PDB file of C-alpha atoms and ligand atoms in Angstrom:
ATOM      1  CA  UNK A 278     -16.553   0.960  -8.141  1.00 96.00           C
ATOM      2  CA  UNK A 279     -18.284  -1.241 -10.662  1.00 98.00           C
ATOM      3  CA  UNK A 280     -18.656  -4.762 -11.405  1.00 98.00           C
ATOM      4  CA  UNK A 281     -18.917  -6.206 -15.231  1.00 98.00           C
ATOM      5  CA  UNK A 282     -19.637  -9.536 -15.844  1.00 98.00           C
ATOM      6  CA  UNK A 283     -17.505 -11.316 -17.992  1.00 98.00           C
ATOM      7  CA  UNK A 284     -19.588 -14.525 -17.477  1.00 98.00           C
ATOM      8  CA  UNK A 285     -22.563 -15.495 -15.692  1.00 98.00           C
ATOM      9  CA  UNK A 286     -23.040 -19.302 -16.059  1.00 98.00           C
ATOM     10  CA  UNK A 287     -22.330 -22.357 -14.405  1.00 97.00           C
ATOM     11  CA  UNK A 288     -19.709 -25.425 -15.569  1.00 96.00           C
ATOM     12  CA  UNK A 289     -22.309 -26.990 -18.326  1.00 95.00           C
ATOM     13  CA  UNK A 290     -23.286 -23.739 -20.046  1.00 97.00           C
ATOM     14  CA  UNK A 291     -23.044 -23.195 -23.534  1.00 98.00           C
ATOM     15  CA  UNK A 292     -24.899 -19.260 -24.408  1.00 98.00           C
ATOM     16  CA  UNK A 293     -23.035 -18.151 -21.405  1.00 98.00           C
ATOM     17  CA  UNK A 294     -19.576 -18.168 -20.409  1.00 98.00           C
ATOM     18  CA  UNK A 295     -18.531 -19.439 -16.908  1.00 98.00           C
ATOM     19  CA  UNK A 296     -18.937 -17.116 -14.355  1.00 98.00           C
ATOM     20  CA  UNK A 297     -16.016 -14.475 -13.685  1.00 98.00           C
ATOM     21  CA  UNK A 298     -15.477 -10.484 -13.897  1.00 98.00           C
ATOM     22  CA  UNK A 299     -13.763  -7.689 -13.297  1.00 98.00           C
ATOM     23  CA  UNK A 300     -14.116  -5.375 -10.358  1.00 98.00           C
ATOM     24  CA  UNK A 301     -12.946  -1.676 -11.512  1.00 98.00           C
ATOM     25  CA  UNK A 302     -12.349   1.559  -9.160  1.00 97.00           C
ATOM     26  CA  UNK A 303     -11.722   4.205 -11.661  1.00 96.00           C
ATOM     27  CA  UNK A 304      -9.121   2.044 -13.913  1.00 97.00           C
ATOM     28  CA  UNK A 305      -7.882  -0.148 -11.103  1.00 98.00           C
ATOM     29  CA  UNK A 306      -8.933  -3.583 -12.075  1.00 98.00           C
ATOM     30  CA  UNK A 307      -9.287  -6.841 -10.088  1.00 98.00           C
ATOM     31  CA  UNK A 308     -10.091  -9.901 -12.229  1.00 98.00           C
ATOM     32  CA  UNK A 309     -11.783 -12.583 -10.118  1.00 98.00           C
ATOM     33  CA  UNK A 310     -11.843 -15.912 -11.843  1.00 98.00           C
ATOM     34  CA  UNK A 311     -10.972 -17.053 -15.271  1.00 98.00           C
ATOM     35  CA  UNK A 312     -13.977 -19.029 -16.760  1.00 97.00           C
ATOM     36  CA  UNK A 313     -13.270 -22.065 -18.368  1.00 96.00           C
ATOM     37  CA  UNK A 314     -10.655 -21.393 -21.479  1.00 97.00           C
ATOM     38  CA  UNK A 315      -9.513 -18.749 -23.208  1.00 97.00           C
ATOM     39  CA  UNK A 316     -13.075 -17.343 -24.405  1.00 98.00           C
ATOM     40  CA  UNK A 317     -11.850 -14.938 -21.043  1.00 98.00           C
ATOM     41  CA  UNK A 318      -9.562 -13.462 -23.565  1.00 98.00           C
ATOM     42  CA  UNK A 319     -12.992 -12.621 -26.159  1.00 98.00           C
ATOM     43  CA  UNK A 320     -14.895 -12.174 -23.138  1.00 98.00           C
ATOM     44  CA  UNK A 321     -12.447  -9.248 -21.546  1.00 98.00           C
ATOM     45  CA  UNK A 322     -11.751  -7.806 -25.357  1.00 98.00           C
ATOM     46  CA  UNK A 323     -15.753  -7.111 -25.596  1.00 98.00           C
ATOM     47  CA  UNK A 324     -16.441  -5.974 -22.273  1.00 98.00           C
ATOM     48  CA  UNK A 325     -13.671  -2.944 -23.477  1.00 98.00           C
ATOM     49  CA  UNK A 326     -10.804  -4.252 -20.935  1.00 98.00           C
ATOM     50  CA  UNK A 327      -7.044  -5.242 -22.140  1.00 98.00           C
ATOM     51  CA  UNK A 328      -5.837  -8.405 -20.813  1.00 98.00           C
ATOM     52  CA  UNK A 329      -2.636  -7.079 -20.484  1.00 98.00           C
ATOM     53  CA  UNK A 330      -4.679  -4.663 -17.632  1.00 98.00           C
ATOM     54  CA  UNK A 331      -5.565  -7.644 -15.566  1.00 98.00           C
ATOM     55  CA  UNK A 332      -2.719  -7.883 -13.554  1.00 98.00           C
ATOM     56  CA  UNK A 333      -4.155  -8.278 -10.149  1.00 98.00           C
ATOM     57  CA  UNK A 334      -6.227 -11.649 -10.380  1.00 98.00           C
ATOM     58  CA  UNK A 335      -8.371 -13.529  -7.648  1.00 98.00           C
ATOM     59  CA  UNK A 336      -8.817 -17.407  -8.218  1.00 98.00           C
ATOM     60  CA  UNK A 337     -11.515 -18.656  -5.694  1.00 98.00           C
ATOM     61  CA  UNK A 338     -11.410 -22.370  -6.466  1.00 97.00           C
ATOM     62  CA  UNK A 339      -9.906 -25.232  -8.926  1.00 97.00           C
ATOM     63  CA  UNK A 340     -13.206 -26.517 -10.502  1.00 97.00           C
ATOM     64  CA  UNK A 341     -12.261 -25.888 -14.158  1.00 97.00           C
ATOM     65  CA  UNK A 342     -15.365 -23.619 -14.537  1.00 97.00           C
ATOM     66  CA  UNK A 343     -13.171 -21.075 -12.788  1.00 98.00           C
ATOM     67  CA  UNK A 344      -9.727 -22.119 -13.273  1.00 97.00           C
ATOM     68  CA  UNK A 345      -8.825 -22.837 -16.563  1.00 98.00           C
ATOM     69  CA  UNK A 346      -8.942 -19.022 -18.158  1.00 98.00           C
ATOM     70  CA  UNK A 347      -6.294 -18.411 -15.180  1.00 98.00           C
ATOM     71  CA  UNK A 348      -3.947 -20.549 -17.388  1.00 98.00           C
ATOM     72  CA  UNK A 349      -4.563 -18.715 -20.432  1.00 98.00           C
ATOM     73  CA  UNK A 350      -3.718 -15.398 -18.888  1.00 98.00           C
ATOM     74  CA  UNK A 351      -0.399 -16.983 -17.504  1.00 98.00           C
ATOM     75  CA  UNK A 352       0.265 -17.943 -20.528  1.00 98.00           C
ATOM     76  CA  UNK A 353      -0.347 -14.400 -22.023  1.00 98.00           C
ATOM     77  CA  UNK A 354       1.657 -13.126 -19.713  1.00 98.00           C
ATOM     78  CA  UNK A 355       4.461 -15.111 -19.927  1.00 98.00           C
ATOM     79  CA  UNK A 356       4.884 -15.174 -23.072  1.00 98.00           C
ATOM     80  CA  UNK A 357       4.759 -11.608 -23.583  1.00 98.00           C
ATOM     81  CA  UNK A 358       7.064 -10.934 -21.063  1.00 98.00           C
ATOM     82  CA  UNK A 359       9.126 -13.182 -22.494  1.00 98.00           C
ATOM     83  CA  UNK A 360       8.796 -11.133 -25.796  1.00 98.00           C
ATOM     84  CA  UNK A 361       9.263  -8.527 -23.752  1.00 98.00           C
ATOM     85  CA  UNK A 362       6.465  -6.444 -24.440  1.00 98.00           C
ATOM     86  CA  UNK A 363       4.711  -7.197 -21.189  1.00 98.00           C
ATOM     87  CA  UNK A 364       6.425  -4.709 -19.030  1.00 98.00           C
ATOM     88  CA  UNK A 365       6.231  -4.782 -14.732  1.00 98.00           C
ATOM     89  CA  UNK A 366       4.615  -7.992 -12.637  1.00 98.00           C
ATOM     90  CA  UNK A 367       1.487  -9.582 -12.256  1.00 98.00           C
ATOM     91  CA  UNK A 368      -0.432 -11.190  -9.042  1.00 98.00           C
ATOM     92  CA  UNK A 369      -2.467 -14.037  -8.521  1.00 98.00           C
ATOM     93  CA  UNK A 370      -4.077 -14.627  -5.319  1.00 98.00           C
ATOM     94  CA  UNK A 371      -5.429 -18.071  -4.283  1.00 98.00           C
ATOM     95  CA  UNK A 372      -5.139 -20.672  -1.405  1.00 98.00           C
ATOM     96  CA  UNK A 373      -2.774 -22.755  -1.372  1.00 98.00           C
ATOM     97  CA  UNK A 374      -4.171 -25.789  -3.096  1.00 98.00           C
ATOM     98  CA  UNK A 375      -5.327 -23.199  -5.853  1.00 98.00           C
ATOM     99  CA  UNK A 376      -1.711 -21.928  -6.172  1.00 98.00           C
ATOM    100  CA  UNK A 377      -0.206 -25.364  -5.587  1.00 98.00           C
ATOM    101  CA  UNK A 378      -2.296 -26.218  -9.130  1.00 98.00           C
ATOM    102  CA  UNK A 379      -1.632 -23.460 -10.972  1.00 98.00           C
ATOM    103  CA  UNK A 380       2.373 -23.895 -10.372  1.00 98.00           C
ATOM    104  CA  UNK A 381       2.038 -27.544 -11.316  1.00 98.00           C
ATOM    105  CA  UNK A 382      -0.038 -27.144 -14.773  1.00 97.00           C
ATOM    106  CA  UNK A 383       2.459 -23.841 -15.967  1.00 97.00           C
ATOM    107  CA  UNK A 384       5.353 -26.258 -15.395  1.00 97.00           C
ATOM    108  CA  UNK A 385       3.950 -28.426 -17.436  1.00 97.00           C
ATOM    109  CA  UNK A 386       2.147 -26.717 -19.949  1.00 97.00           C
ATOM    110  CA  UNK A 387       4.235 -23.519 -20.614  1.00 97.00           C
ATOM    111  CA  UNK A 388       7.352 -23.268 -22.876  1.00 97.00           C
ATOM    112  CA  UNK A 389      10.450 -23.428 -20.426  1.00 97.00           C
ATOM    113  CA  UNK A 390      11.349 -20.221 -21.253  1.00 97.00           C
ATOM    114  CA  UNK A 391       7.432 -18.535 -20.403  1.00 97.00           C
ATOM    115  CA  UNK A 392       7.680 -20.676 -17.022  1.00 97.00           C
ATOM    116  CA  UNK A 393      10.329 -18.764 -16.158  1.00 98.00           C
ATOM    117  CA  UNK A 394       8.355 -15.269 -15.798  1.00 98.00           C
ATOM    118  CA  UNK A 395       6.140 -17.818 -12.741  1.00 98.00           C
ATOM    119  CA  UNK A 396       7.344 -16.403  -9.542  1.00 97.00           C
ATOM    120  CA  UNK A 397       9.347 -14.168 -10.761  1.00 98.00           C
ATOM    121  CA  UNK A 398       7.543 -11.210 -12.247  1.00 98.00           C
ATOM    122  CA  UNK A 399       4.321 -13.556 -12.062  1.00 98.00           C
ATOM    123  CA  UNK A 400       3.487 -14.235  -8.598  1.00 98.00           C
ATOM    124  CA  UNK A 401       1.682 -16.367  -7.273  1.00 98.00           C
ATOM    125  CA  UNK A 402       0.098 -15.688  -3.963  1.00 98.00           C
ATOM    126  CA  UNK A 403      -1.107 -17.963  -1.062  1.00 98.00           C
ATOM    127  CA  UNK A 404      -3.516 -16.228   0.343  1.00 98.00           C
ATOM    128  CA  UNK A 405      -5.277 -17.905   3.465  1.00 98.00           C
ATOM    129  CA  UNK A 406      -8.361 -17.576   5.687  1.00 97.00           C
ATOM    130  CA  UNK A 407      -9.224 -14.768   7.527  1.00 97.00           C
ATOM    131  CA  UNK A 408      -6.485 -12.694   5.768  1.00 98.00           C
ATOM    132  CA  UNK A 409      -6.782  -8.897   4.401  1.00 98.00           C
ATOM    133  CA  UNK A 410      -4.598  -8.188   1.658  1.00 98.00           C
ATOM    134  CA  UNK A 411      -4.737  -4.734  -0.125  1.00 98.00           C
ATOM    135  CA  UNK A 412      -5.019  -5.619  -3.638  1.00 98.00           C
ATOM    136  CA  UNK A 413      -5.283  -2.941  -6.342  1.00 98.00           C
ATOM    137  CA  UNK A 414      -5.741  -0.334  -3.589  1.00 97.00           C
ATOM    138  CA  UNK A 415      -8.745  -2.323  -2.251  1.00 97.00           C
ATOM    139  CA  UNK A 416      -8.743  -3.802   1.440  1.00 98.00           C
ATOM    140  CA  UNK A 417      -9.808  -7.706   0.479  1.00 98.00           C
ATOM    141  CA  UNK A 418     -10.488 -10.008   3.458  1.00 98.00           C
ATOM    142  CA  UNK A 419     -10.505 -14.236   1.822  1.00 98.00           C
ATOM    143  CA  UNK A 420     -12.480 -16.324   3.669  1.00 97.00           C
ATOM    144  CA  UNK A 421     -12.953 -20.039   3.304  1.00 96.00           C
ATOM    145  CA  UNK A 422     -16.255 -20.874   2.505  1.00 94.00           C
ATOM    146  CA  UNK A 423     -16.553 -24.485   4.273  1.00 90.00           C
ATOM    147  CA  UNK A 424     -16.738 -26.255   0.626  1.00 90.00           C
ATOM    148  CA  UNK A 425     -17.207 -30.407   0.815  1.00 86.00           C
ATOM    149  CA  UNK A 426     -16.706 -30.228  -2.704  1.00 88.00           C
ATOM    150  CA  UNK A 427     -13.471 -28.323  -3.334  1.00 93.00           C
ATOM    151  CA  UNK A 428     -11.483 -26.119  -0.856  1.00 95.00           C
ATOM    152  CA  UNK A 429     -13.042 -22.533  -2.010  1.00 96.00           C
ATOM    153  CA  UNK A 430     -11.753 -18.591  -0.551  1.00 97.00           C
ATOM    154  CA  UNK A 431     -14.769 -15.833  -0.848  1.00 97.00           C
ATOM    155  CA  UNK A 432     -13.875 -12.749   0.052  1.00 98.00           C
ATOM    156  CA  UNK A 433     -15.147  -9.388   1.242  1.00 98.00           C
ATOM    157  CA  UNK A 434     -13.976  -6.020   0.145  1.00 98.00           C
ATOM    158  CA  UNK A 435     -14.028  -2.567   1.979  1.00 97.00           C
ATOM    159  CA  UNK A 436     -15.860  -0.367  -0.468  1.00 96.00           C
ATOM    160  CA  UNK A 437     -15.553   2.261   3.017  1.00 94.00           C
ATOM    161  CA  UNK A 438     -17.759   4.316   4.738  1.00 94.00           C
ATOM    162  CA  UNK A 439     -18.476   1.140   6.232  1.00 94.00           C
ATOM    163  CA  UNK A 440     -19.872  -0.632   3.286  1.00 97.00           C
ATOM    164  CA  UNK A 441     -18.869  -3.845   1.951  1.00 97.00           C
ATOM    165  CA  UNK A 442     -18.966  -5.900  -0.814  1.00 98.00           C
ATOM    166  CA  UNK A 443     -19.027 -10.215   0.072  1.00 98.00           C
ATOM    167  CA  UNK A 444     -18.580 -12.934  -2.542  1.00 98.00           C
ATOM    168  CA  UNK A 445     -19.274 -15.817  -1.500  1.00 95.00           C
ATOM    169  CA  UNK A 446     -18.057 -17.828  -4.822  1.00 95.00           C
ATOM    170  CA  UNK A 447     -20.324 -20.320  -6.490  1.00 95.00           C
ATOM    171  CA  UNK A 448     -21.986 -22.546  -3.539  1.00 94.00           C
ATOM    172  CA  UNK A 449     -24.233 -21.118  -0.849  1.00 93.00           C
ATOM    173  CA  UNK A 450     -23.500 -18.914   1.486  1.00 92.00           C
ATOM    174  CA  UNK A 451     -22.495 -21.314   4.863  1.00 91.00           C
ATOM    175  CA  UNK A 452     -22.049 -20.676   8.134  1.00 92.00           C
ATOM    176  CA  UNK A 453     -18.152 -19.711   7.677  1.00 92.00           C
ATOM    177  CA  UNK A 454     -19.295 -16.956   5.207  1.00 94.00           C
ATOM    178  CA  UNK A 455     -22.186 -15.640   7.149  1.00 95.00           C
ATOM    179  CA  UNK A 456     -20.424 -12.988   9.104  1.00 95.00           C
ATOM    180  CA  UNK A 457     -19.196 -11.090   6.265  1.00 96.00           C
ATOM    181  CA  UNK A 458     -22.366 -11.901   4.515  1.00 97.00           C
ATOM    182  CA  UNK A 459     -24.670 -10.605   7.005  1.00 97.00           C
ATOM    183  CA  UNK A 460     -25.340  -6.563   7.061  1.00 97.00           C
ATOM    184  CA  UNK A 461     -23.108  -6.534   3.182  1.00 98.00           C
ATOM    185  CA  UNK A 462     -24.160  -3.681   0.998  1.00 98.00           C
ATOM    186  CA  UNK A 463     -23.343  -6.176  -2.013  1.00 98.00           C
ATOM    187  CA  UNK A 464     -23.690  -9.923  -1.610  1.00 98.00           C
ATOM    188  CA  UNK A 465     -22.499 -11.763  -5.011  1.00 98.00           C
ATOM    189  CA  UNK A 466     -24.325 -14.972  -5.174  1.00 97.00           C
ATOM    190  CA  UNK A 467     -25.124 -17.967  -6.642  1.00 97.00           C
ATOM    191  CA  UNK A 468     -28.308 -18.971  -8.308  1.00 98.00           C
ATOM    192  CA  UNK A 469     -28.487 -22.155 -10.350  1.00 97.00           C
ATOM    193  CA  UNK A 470     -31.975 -22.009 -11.357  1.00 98.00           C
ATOM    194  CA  UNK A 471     -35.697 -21.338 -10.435  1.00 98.00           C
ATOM    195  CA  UNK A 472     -37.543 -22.826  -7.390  1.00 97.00           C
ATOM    196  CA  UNK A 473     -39.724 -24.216 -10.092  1.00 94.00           C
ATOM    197  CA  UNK A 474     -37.101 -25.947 -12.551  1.00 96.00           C
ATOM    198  CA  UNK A 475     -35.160 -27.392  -8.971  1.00 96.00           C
ATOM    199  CA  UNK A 476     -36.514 -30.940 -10.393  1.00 95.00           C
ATOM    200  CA  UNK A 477     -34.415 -30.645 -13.959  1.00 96.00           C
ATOM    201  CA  UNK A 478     -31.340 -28.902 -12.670  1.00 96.00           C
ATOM    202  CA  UNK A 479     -31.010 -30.740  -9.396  1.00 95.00           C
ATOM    203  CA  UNK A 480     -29.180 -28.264  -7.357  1.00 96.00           C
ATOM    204  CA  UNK A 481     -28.799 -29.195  -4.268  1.00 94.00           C
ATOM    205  CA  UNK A 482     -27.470 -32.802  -5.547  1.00 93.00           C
ATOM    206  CA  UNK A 483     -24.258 -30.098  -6.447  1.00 90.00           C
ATOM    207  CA  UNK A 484     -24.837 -27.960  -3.795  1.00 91.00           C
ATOM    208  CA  UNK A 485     -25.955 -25.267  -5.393  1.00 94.00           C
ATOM    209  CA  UNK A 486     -29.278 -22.684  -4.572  1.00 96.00           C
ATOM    210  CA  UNK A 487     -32.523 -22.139  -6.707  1.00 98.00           C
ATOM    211  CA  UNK A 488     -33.334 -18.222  -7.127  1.00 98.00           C
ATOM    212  CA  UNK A 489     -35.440 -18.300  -4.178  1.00 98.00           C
ATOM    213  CA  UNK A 490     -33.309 -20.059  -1.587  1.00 97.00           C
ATOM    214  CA  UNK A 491     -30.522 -16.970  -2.624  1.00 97.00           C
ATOM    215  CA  UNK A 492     -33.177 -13.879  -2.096  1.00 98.00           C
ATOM    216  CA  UNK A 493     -34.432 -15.460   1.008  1.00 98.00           C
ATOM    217  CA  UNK A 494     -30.491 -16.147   2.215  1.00 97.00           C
ATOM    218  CA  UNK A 495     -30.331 -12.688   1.289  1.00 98.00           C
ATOM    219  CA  UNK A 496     -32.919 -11.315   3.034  1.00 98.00           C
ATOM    220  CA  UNK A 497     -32.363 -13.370   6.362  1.00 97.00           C
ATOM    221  CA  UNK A 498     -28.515 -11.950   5.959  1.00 97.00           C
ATOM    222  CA  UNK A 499     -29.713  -7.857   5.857  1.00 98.00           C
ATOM    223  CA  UNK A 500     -27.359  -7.513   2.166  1.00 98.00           C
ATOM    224  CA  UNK A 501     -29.052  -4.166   0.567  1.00 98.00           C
ATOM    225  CA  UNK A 502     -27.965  -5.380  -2.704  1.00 98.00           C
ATOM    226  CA  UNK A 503     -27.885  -9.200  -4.183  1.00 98.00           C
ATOM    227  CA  UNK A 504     -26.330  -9.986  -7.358  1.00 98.00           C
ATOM    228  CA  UNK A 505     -27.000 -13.264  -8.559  1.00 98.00           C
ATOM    229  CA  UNK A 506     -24.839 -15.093 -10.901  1.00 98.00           C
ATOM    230  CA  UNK A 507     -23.561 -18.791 -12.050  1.00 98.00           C
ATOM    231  CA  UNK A 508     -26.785 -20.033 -13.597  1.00 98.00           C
ATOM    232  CA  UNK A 509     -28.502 -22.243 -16.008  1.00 98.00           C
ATOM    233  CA  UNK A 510     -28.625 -21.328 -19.417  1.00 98.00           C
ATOM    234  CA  UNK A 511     -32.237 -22.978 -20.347  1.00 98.00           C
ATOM    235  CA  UNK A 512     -34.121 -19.775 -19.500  1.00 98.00           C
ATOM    236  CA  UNK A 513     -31.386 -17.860 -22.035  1.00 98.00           C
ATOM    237  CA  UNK A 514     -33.300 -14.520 -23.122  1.00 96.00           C
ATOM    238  CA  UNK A 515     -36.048 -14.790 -20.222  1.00 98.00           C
ATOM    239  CA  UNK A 516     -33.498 -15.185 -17.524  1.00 98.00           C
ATOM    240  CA  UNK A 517     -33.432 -12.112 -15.982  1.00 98.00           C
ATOM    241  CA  UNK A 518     -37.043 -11.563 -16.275  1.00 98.00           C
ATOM    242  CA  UNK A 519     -37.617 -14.529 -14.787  1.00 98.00           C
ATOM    243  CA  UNK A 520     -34.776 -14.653 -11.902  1.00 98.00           C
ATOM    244  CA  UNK A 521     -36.100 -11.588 -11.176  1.00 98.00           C
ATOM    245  CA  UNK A 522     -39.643 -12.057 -10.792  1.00 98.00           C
ATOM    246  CA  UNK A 523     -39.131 -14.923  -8.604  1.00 98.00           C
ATOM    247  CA  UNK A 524     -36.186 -13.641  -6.842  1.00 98.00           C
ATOM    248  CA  UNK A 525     -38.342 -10.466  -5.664  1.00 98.00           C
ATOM    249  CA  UNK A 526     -40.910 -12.525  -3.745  1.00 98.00           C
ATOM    250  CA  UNK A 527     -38.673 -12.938  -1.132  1.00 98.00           C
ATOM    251  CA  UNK A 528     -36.020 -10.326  -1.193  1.00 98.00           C
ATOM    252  CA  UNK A 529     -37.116  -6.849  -0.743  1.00 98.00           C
ATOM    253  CA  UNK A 530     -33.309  -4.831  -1.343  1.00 98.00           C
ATOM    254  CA  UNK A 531     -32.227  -4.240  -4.658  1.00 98.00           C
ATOM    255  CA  UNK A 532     -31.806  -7.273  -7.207  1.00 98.00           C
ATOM    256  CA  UNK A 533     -29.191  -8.220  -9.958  1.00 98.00           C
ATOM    257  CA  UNK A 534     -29.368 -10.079 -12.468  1.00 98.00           C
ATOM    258  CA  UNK A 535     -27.004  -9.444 -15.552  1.00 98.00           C
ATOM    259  CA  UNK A 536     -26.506 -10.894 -18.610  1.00 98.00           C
ATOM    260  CA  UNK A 537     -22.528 -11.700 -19.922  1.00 98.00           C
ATOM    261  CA  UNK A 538     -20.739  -8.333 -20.271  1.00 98.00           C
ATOM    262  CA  UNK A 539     -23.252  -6.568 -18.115  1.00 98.00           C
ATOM    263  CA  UNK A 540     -22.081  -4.203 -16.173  1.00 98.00           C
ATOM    264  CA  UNK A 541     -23.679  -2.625 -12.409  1.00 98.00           C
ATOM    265  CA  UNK A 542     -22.481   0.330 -10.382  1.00 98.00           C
ATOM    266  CA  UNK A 543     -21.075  -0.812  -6.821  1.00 96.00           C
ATOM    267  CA  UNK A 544     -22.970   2.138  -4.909  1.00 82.00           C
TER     268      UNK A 544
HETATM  269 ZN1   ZN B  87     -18.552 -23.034 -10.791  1.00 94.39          ZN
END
């Protein structure tokens, strides 16, 4: 299993793309957000993945940071099934206010007959907490992360032999996350910036962590591995040098920090 990055910013980034990527067991894709516009199309083409390949699709949440790619691949899809040349069905998976959205903005914003293809050969699929769905032959577990801000599903994936991989989205890891955080082999998590730069990105005012509170979170949760994504894009060029440096003070396991279309092995 590997993990690429198609973008590793937050909403008001402009050097990298939103945050979103692609999950891949030997050719068996799962695309978990959609970034902010149809850059995900650019973003998937130089990574080396077809869109038309991202048929299973997690949305976590309906800030338009994540959500608004999603609409771009419906639209892909619907229109080239509607040309035909898009053969079989899709799936997006999302809670139910996610899903409610998404149903409401194709009906308005796709042709009549692209709509069509929604719920048809394009499902849509409420997913809800606690639930394990198998999703391109991985066992996926959503969880709702407790989010004031926007109703938001993590999830946690059976990588087996008793390892697991637990994305917690793009706020901090809360109390309803914590026990599939705790003991992960991967924790995906968000960073906004440095400890040191907490007084020009504010992120706790948008409840976000600095580079330390996520390796210490880490650390306190047992994850061997801590991927850290949905930053700032002031430190552009020394980020990961920097995230890193910082980030290793207080988490001793093995730390991530990629760059857009980076991509790490899962093992
Ligand atoms: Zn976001």
């Amino acid at each position: 299993m590997k993990i690429t990055m198609l973008g590793t910013g937050n909403a008001l980034v402009t050097k990298y793309y939103n945050t979103c990527y692609v999950l891949d067991d030997a050719g068996r894709t799962i695309l978990v957000d959609g970034g902010g516009g149809n850059g995900l199309l650019r973003q998937l083409e130089l990574a080396g993945y077809r869109w038309e390949d991202m048929r299973e699709i997690i949305v976590t949440h309906r800030h338009i940071d994540h959500l608004l790619g999603i609409i771009w691949m419906m639209r892909m899809i619907c229109e080239f099934m509607n040309e035909g040349t898009y053969l079989g069905e899709a799936n997006i998976y999302a809670h139910d206010e996610v899903i409610a959205l998404l149903r409401e903005l194709a009906g308005k914003l796709l042709k009549k007959k692209e709509n069509r293809f929604v719920d048809d050969r394009l499902h849509l699929v409420e997913v809800h907490d606690g639930e394990t769905r198998e999703i391109s032959g991985q066992k996926v577990t959503f969880f709702d992360i407790g989010s004031t801000k926007a109703k938001q599903y993590g999830y946690c994936l059976d990588l087996g032999d008793g390892k697991r991989l637990t994305c917690c989205g793009d706020e901090p890891c809360g109390e309803p996350g914590r026990k599939y955080a705790a003991g992960s082999t991967w924790l995906l998590h968000e960073a906004f910036c440095l400890d040191g730069q907490a007084e020009i990105y504010h992120p706790y005012e948008k409840h976000h962590s600095t580079v330390k509170d996520a390796a210490e979170l880490g650390a306190k949760l047992g994850v061997e591995n801590l991927l850290l994504y949905h930053t700032e894009d002031g430190t552009y060029g020394e980020r990961k040098k920097l995230y890193l440096a910082e980030g290793k003070q207080y988490f001793s396991g093995s730390l991530y920090v990629p760059d857009d279309l980076e991509t790490v092995t899962l093992t």
